[in-house]
């Protein structure tokens, strides 16, 4: 997992500072109006774990139930797991209070929010991304029973198409916030759309800076533990058939790079509507790997723990949420992208599957995000089964 490490970071050429205004200081704290503590230790979860296929030595179990529309996750330094929500309006904190390896308590930290999908933790504070706002819950681990938040920034676009966000802090201490394309396929006049931005949450009045262009809809990214390069998943466009174009895994090697959308997809697929308006394919950054058409890759993390075999170290684990725009469903699995010492993707292997019955096309769960626990086991959120799984390993 990417834990914040202090390094000296200088901004490279190609970053664009946005002109959108923001408040000169964070808005005053607002009570979330909730903070209720719920016992989930005996929650019954309707899942079919016997259908999940894992590699030898791995085990999957339900770590937390009753987590409606469980989406993006973040973890505090003392092991509290925060969970965002796209279809609902809540943000949750999950705690394993008795140390039995499963969450037994759920706190509702906020309700009435607008697609609070993204969560991130830094220096004792929880950050939550709505469609257009970034919220901060100060000293969250000590205020679970009475949480409140302040608005750090509120000038991100309000469009909800691809408006839900995954957020995370980079090695530079900045909060990285994507802004998805406001459509399936379009060329926007506003440069902030189809991008990844970063925001200095510690300096009042800061504005987002664009780090990467041509990113249709990323809902997961992380930094390589050694090179500190940003890697991200990107969901390919729809309505071009069952097998075109692939969704992508991308690698940012310099600020200001353009990854092709809406002109080119998966590196070599020219868009039938907008391709002629762009440059040649070589002008854009090709994917580090293609992940399959319509598989909807969302959360991803570099594995840094010590529980799994050595072959997992510094490799990327990706949750494929699964297709909707395809005659035969694909995805609904968790995979590992294998990276060599030079940072090249050399292969992909299935890590966990079985949420989709390929023969009947029945689906009972959809993996969204992955998050490493301090012991090296891996959490997987599921927004269809409304729970979070824990995958562990023993020889």
XYZ file of C-alpha atoms in Angstrom:
395
model
C 0.000 0.000 0.000
C 1.100 3.577 -0.459
C 1.943 5.061 2.901
C 3.020 8.681 2.842
C 6.788 9.083 2.927
C 8.389 12.520 3.098
C 10.368 13.292 -0.023
C 11.394 16.424 -1.832
C 9.095 16.889 -4.787
C 9.380 19.588 -7.409
C 6.681 20.428 -9.864
C 7.590 19.567 -13.430
C 6.844 21.492 -16.580
C 3.496 20.886 -18.163
C 1.327 21.387 -15.093
C -1.567 23.712 -15.665
C -2.872 25.824 -12.784
C -6.637 26.152 -12.981
C -8.225 29.539 -12.815
C -11.305 28.443 -10.877
C -11.640 30.396 -7.669
C -11.898 28.874 -4.212
C -12.503 30.115 -0.727
C -9.505 31.827 0.874
C -9.720 29.479 3.838
C -11.606 26.268 4.590
C -15.259 26.790 5.355
C -16.279 26.339 8.951
C -16.832 22.846 10.275
C -20.259 21.362 9.901
C -21.704 18.647 12.094
C -22.434 15.525 10.115
C -25.565 15.037 12.176
C -24.849 11.352 12.576
C -21.918 9.592 14.167
C -24.056 6.706 15.287
C -22.265 3.530 16.232
C -23.686 0.268 14.854
C -22.796 -3.279 15.878
C -22.203 -5.336 12.706
C -20.518 -8.307 14.366
C -23.484 -10.621 13.736
C -24.533 -9.262 10.349
C -25.619 -11.941 7.896
C -24.253 -11.443 4.394
C -25.737 -13.107 1.323
C -22.592 -14.151 -0.506
C -21.346 -17.308 -2.200
C -17.763 -17.548 -1.006
C -17.599 -21.203 -2.007
C -17.727 -20.014 -5.632
C -14.695 -17.719 -5.297
C -11.617 -19.207 -6.934
C -8.255 -18.288 -5.405
C -4.699 -19.380 -5.921
C -3.384 -22.132 -3.590
C -2.785 -20.976 -0.020
C -5.245 -18.073 -0.153
C -8.461 -17.797 1.848
C -11.389 -15.361 1.523
C -13.899 -14.422 4.194
C -16.319 -11.596 4.925
C -14.501 -8.914 6.913
C -17.457 -6.528 7.223
C -21.145 -6.791 6.357
C -23.877 -4.192 6.170
C -21.766 -1.689 4.232
C -24.260 -0.456 1.601
C -22.696 0.186 -1.813
C -19.183 -0.262 -0.410
C -16.805 1.574 -2.753
C -13.393 3.192 -2.276
C -11.408 2.495 0.882
C -8.673 4.159 2.932
C -7.010 3.125 6.164
C -5.768 5.104 9.166
C -2.477 4.579 10.941
C -4.297 2.657 13.696
C -6.257 0.393 11.352
C -9.617 2.141 10.963
C -11.004 1.437 7.490
C -12.960 4.244 5.844
C -15.398 3.450 3.053
C -16.979 5.764 0.507
C -20.281 5.384 -1.278
C -21.391 6.237 -4.789
C -25.099 5.436 -4.990
C -25.889 6.440 -1.408
C -24.987 9.502 0.614
C -22.932 8.098 3.477
C -19.340 7.676 4.557
C -18.438 4.862 6.940
C -15.691 3.975 9.391
C -15.199 0.278 10.170
C -13.366 -0.905 13.259
C -12.208 -4.309 14.451
C -12.573 -3.532 18.157
C -12.033 -7.022 19.564
C -9.078 -7.903 17.352
C -10.609 -11.053 15.879
C -9.692 -10.135 12.299
C -13.157 -8.872 11.324
C -14.881 -5.510 11.620
C -17.492 -5.518 14.362
C -18.399 -1.819 14.541
C -19.613 0.592 11.883
C -19.758 4.355 12.317
C -21.781 6.521 9.940
C -19.578 9.593 9.668
C -21.768 11.620 7.340
C -24.995 11.382 5.416
C -26.747 13.549 2.858
C -23.585 13.890 0.766
C -23.442 13.820 -3.044
C -21.688 10.693 -4.341
C -19.027 10.616 -1.572
C -17.091 7.879 -3.357
C -13.502 8.915 -2.587
C -11.798 8.684 0.792
C -8.193 9.391 1.807
C -6.357 9.643 5.126
C -3.417 11.861 6.066
C -1.943 13.108 9.352
C -4.919 12.048 11.445
C -7.528 13.596 9.138
C -10.022 11.950 6.794
C -10.677 13.515 3.384
C -13.843 12.764 1.420
C -14.527 13.630 -2.217
C -18.024 14.500 -3.344
C -18.700 15.434 -6.961
C -17.601 19.049 -6.578
C -16.228 19.291 -3.031
C -13.375 18.018 -0.902
C -14.265 17.613 2.775
C -11.937 17.190 5.756
C -12.826 15.419 9.010
C -10.140 16.540 11.449
C -8.697 14.142 14.047
C -11.127 11.505 12.843
C -9.846 8.567 14.909
C -10.705 10.476 18.085
C -14.046 11.852 16.887
C -15.813 8.794 15.463
C -18.733 9.291 17.859
C -19.132 12.967 17.024
C -17.646 13.629 13.572
C -17.716 16.982 11.836
C -16.194 18.260 8.627
C -15.021 21.392 6.903
C -15.055 22.132 3.187
C -11.494 22.367 1.898
C -12.355 23.087 -1.737
C -15.701 23.371 -3.536
C -14.999 24.397 -7.134
C -14.665 21.049 -8.912
C -17.266 20.617 -11.695
C -20.786 19.674 -10.613
C -21.547 17.301 -13.505
C -22.374 13.834 -12.187
C -21.550 11.819 -15.334
C -18.245 10.251 -14.254
C -18.355 12.800 -11.435
C -17.721 10.393 -8.581
C -14.098 10.385 -7.522
C -11.314 8.193 -6.186
C -8.771 10.232 -4.219
C -5.390 9.509 -2.645
C -2.375 11.359 -1.297
C 0.791 11.132 -3.336
C 4.401 10.914 -2.118
C 4.509 14.715 -2.459
C 1.793 15.138 0.189
C -0.682 16.487 -2.371
C -4.224 15.158 -2.756
C -4.769 13.679 -6.226
C -8.305 14.135 -7.559
C -9.517 12.940 -10.976
C -12.212 14.704 -12.997
C -13.900 12.271 -15.374
C -15.219 13.091 -18.825
C -18.800 14.420 -18.524
C -20.012 11.974 -21.179
C -19.314 8.646 -22.835
C -17.325 10.342 -25.577
C -16.951 14.078 -26.146
C -14.416 16.870 -26.527
C -14.889 19.328 -23.682
C -14.042 23.016 -23.820
C -13.129 22.918 -20.130
C -9.618 21.570 -19.734
C -10.227 20.135 -16.290
C -12.486 17.375 -17.639
C -10.883 14.004 -18.469
C -7.907 14.704 -16.237
C -6.146 13.894 -13.001
C -5.486 16.914 -10.807
C -3.706 17.496 -7.537
C -4.584 19.863 -4.731
C -2.542 21.278 -1.849
C -4.998 20.789 1.004
C -2.620 22.356 3.533
C -2.536 25.783 1.886
C -5.771 27.809 1.970
C -6.659 29.247 -1.415
C -4.841 26.569 -3.403
C -6.247 25.618 -6.789
C -6.078 22.253 -8.561
C -3.238 21.602 -10.976
C -3.668 19.219 -13.891
C -1.193 16.359 -13.763
C -2.492 14.188 -16.627
C -4.776 14.863 -19.601
C -6.839 12.516 -21.776
C -8.023 10.326 -18.889
C -11.635 9.314 -19.511
C -12.563 7.975 -16.082
C -10.077 6.733 -13.533
C -11.471 5.351 -10.269
C -8.209 3.940 -8.940
C -4.528 4.858 -8.771
C -1.401 4.345 -6.700
C 2.317 5.137 -6.733
C 5.087 2.639 -7.362
C 6.783 2.026 -3.993
C 10.280 2.522 -5.423
C 10.042 4.854 -8.438
C 7.152 6.930 -6.972
C 5.559 7.050 -10.433
C 1.785 7.363 -10.570
C -0.127 4.441 -12.110
C -3.876 4.507 -12.790
C -6.702 2.471 -14.262
C -8.925 4.028 -16.917
C -12.332 2.896 -18.141
C -12.653 2.731 -21.938
C -15.505 4.267 -23.911
C -18.756 2.424 -24.600
C -20.867 1.806 -27.726
C -18.100 0.518 -30.011
C -18.988 -3.154 -29.730
C -18.229 -6.015 -27.381
C -14.461 -6.105 -27.781
C -13.363 -2.529 -28.541
C -11.757 -0.636 -26.948
C -9.819 -2.113 -24.053
C -9.817 -0.502 -20.643
C -6.335 0.585 -19.613
C -3.612 0.506 -16.991
C -1.463 3.618 -17.378
C 1.825 4.932 -16.061
C 2.609 8.635 -15.617
C 6.306 9.286 -16.222
C 6.067 13.095 -16.437
C 3.577 15.780 -15.506
C 1.322 17.067 -18.270
C 1.208 13.896 -20.361
C -1.841 13.175 -22.514
C -3.294 9.644 -22.559
C -5.364 9.894 -25.721
C -9.017 10.393 -24.819
C -11.200 11.250 -26.746
C -9.057 10.763 -29.852
C -7.409 7.391 -29.277
C -8.243 4.453 -27.036
C -6.077 1.576 -25.802
C -3.142 3.105 -27.682
C -4.140 2.117 -31.223
C -7.935 2.448 -31.548
C -8.852 5.668 -33.325
C -12.169 7.073 -32.151
C -14.753 7.101 -34.964
C -16.233 10.410 -33.794
C -13.253 12.411 -32.542
C -10.149 10.658 -33.865
C -9.785 12.987 -36.832
C -9.686 15.995 -34.497
C -6.643 14.745 -32.628
C -3.026 14.060 -33.462
C -1.389 10.824 -34.517
C -1.467 7.996 -31.976
C 2.251 8.438 -31.289
C 1.566 11.892 -29.830
C -0.206 10.319 -26.848
C 1.001 8.018 -24.082
C 0.125 4.404 -24.834
C -1.189 2.206 -22.008
C 1.229 0.238 -19.860
C -1.234 -2.621 -20.369
C -4.628 -3.234 -21.908
C -7.039 -4.887 -19.496
C -9.921 -6.023 -21.712
C -12.955 -4.263 -23.151
C -15.693 -3.161 -20.733
C -14.145 -4.899 -17.710
C -14.351 -1.622 -15.725
C -11.060 -1.636 -13.790
C -11.520 0.445 -10.659
C -9.431 0.270 -7.477
C -5.767 -0.730 -7.705
C -2.880 -0.882 -5.248
C 0.750 -1.917 -5.274
C 1.132 -4.773 -2.827
C 3.804 -4.005 -0.225
C 2.943 -6.432 2.583
C 4.776 -9.464 3.873
C 1.906 -11.986 4.136
C 1.598 -12.893 0.450
C 4.330 -14.765 -1.473
C 7.366 -12.764 -2.603
C 6.076 -12.813 -6.189
C 3.383 -10.321 -5.141
C 5.823 -7.715 -3.845
C 5.429 -4.357 -5.640
C 2.936 -5.853 -8.089
C -0.395 -4.203 -8.929
C -3.639 -5.745 -7.720
C -6.646 -4.486 -9.700
C -10.390 -4.857 -9.078
C -12.370 -5.312 -12.291
C -15.893 -4.183 -11.445
C -17.446 -5.857 -14.487
C -19.202 -4.917 -17.708
C -22.615 -3.477 -18.433
C -22.250 -2.510 -22.105
C -21.547 -5.982 -23.495
C -23.670 -8.867 -24.821
C -21.743 -11.332 -22.630
C -20.505 -10.147 -19.253
C -16.780 -9.902 -18.492
C -14.732 -8.723 -15.526
C -16.127 -9.268 -12.026
C -12.734 -10.410 -10.792
C -9.496 -9.262 -9.174
C -6.257 -9.602 -11.124
C -2.562 -8.981 -10.597
C -0.526 -7.073 -13.175
C 3.082 -8.265 -13.113
C 5.722 -5.527 -13.263
C 9.407 -6.127 -13.982
C 12.377 -4.216 -12.583
C 12.152 -1.662 -15.393
C 8.529 -0.869 -14.658
C 7.102 -2.758 -17.627
C 3.963 -4.888 -17.384
C 4.993 -8.413 -18.346
C 1.733 -10.246 -17.753
C -1.540 -10.523 -15.896
C -2.939 -13.307 -13.764
C -6.309 -13.826 -12.097
C -6.094 -13.376 -8.334
C -9.753 -13.942 -7.385
C -12.802 -14.801 -9.511
C -16.251 -16.319 -9.144
C -18.559 -13.347 -8.671
C -19.739 -14.022 -12.235
C -21.041 -17.419 -13.378
C -19.889 -17.373 -16.982
C -22.252 -20.128 -18.105
C -25.449 -18.662 -16.640
C -24.243 -15.031 -16.777
C -25.541 -14.572 -13.232
C -23.667 -12.077 -11.028
C -23.852 -11.933 -7.234
C -21.019 -9.499 -6.450
C -18.838 -6.787 -7.969
C -15.340 -5.978 -6.646
C -14.612 -2.248 -6.455
C -11.471 -1.434 -4.486
C -8.569 -3.186 -2.778
C -6.826 -2.072 0.413
C -3.981 -3.721 2.286
C -4.313 -4.208 6.035
C -1.319 -3.803 8.382
C -0.877 -7.588 8.594
C -0.496 -7.835 4.809
C -3.913 -9.320 4.115
C -6.061 -7.665 1.464
C -9.515 -6.133 1.699
C -11.827 -6.127 -1.345
C -14.962 -3.960 -1.328
C -18.139 -5.114 -3.076
C -20.833 -2.550 -3.893
C -23.333 -5.187 -5.010
C -23.082 -7.593 -2.068
C -22.693 -4.574 0.278
C -19.736 -6.003 2.126
C -15.962 -6.120 2.349
C -13.932 -9.310 2.030
C -10.552 -10.131 3.524
C -8.107 -12.323 1.603
C -5.297 -13.895 3.641
C -2.493 -16.319 2.856
C -0.782 -19.122 4.700
C 1.648 -21.732 3.408
